CSV table of C-alpha atoms in Angstrom, one decimal:
chain,number,residue,atom,x,y,z
A,26,MET,CA,-21.2,198.7,258.6
A,27,LYS,CA,-24.2,197.6,256.6
A,28,VAL,CA,-22.1,195.8,253.4
A,29,ARG,CA,-21.2,192.9,256.2
A,30,LYS,CA,-24.6,193.1,257.3
A,31,ASN,CA,-25.5,192.1,254.5
A,32,LEU,CA,-23.3,190.7,252.5
A,33,GLU,CA,-24.9,187.5,251.7
A,34,ALA,CA,-27.7,189.3,250.0
A,35,VAL,CA,-24.3,190.7,248.2
A,36,PHE,CA,-23.4,188.2,247.1
A,37,LEU,CA,-26.2,186.1,246.1
A,38,ALA,CA,-26.9,189.2,243.9
A,39,ALA,CA,-23.8,189.0,242.0
A,40,VAL,CA,-24.0,185.2,241.9
A,41,VAL,CA,-27.1,186.1,239.3
A,42,VAL,CA,-26.6,188.6,237.7
A,43,ALA,CA,-23.1,186.8,236.9
A,44,THR,CA,-25.5,184.1,235.9
A,45,PHE,CA,-28.3,186.0,233.6
A,46,ALA,CA,-24.8,187.7,231.9
A,47,SER,CA,-23.7,184.1,230.5
A,48,LEU,CA,-27.1,182.3,229.4
A,49,ALA,CA,-27.1,185.9,227.3
A,50,SER,CA,-23.8,185.7,226.6
A,51,ALA,CA,-24.5,182.3,225.4
A,52,ALA,CA,-26.0,182.1,222.1
A,53,VAL,CA,-24.5,179.9,219.6
A,54,PRO,CA,-24.6,181.6,215.6
A,55,SER,CA,-26.4,178.7,213.4
A,56,HIS,CA,-22.8,178.5,211.5
A,57,HIS,CA,-21.3,177.8,214.3
A,58,SER,CA,-24.0,175.2,214.9
A,59,ALA,CA,-24.4,173.9,211.2
A,60,ARG,CA,-19.8,173.6,210.9
A,61,HIS,CA,-19.8,171.5,214.1
A,62,SER,CA,-23.3,169.2,213.2
A,63,ALA,CA,-22.1,168.2,209.5
A,64,GLN,CA,-18.7,167.2,211.7
A,65,ALA,CA,-20.8,164.9,214.1
A,66,ILE,CA,-22.0,163.0,211.7
A,67,ALA,CA,-19.3,163.4,209.8
A,68,ALA,CA,-17.6,161.5,212.4
A,69,GLY,CA,-20.7,159.3,213.3
A,70,ALA,CA,-19.9,157.2,210.2
A,71,VAL,CA,-15.7,156.4,212.0
A,72,PRO,CA,-16.4,152.5,213.7
A,73,MET,CA,-15.6,152.9,217.0
A,74,GLN,CA,-12.2,152.5,217.9
A,75,VAL,CA,-12.1,149.5,220.4
A,76,VAL,CA,-9.6,148.7,222.6
A,77,VAL,CA,-9.1,144.9,224.6
A,78,VAL,CA,-7.2,143.9,227.5
A,79,LYS,CA,-5.7,140.8,227.8
A,80,GLY,CA,-4.1,138.7,230.6
A,81,LYS,CA,-4.2,136.1,232.6
A,82,ARG,CA,-5.1,136.1,236.4
A,83,LEU,CA,-2.1,135.0,239.2
A,84,THR,CA,-1.9,132.5,240.5
A,85,ALA,CA,-2.0,132.2,244.7
A,86,ALA,CA,1.1,131.5,244.5
A,87,GLU,CA,3.0,133.4,242.2
A,88,LYS,CA,0.6,136.2,244.1
A,89,ALA,CA,2.4,135.7,247.6
A,90,THR,CA,5.2,135.9,244.7
A,91,LEU,CA,4.7,139.1,244.1
A,92,ASN,CA,5.0,140.6,248.1
C-alpha cells in the first residue's frame, strides 16, 4: 500500500537515477571525437549540393479543370 501512495516519488527517483547513469556513460573517448572532427572538416571542403525545383503556376482555368 505504501508503494502505491509513493509511486510518483519512486518514478521520479528512477528517472533521476536513469538520467545520471546516461550522462555518466555518455563520455566520448578522445579517439572517437578526433575522427569525427576530421570527417567534418573533410566534408566542409566539398561544395554543398542545392536542389532547385522549377515549375509554372497554374492559371485559374487549369485549376478548374483539375477539380
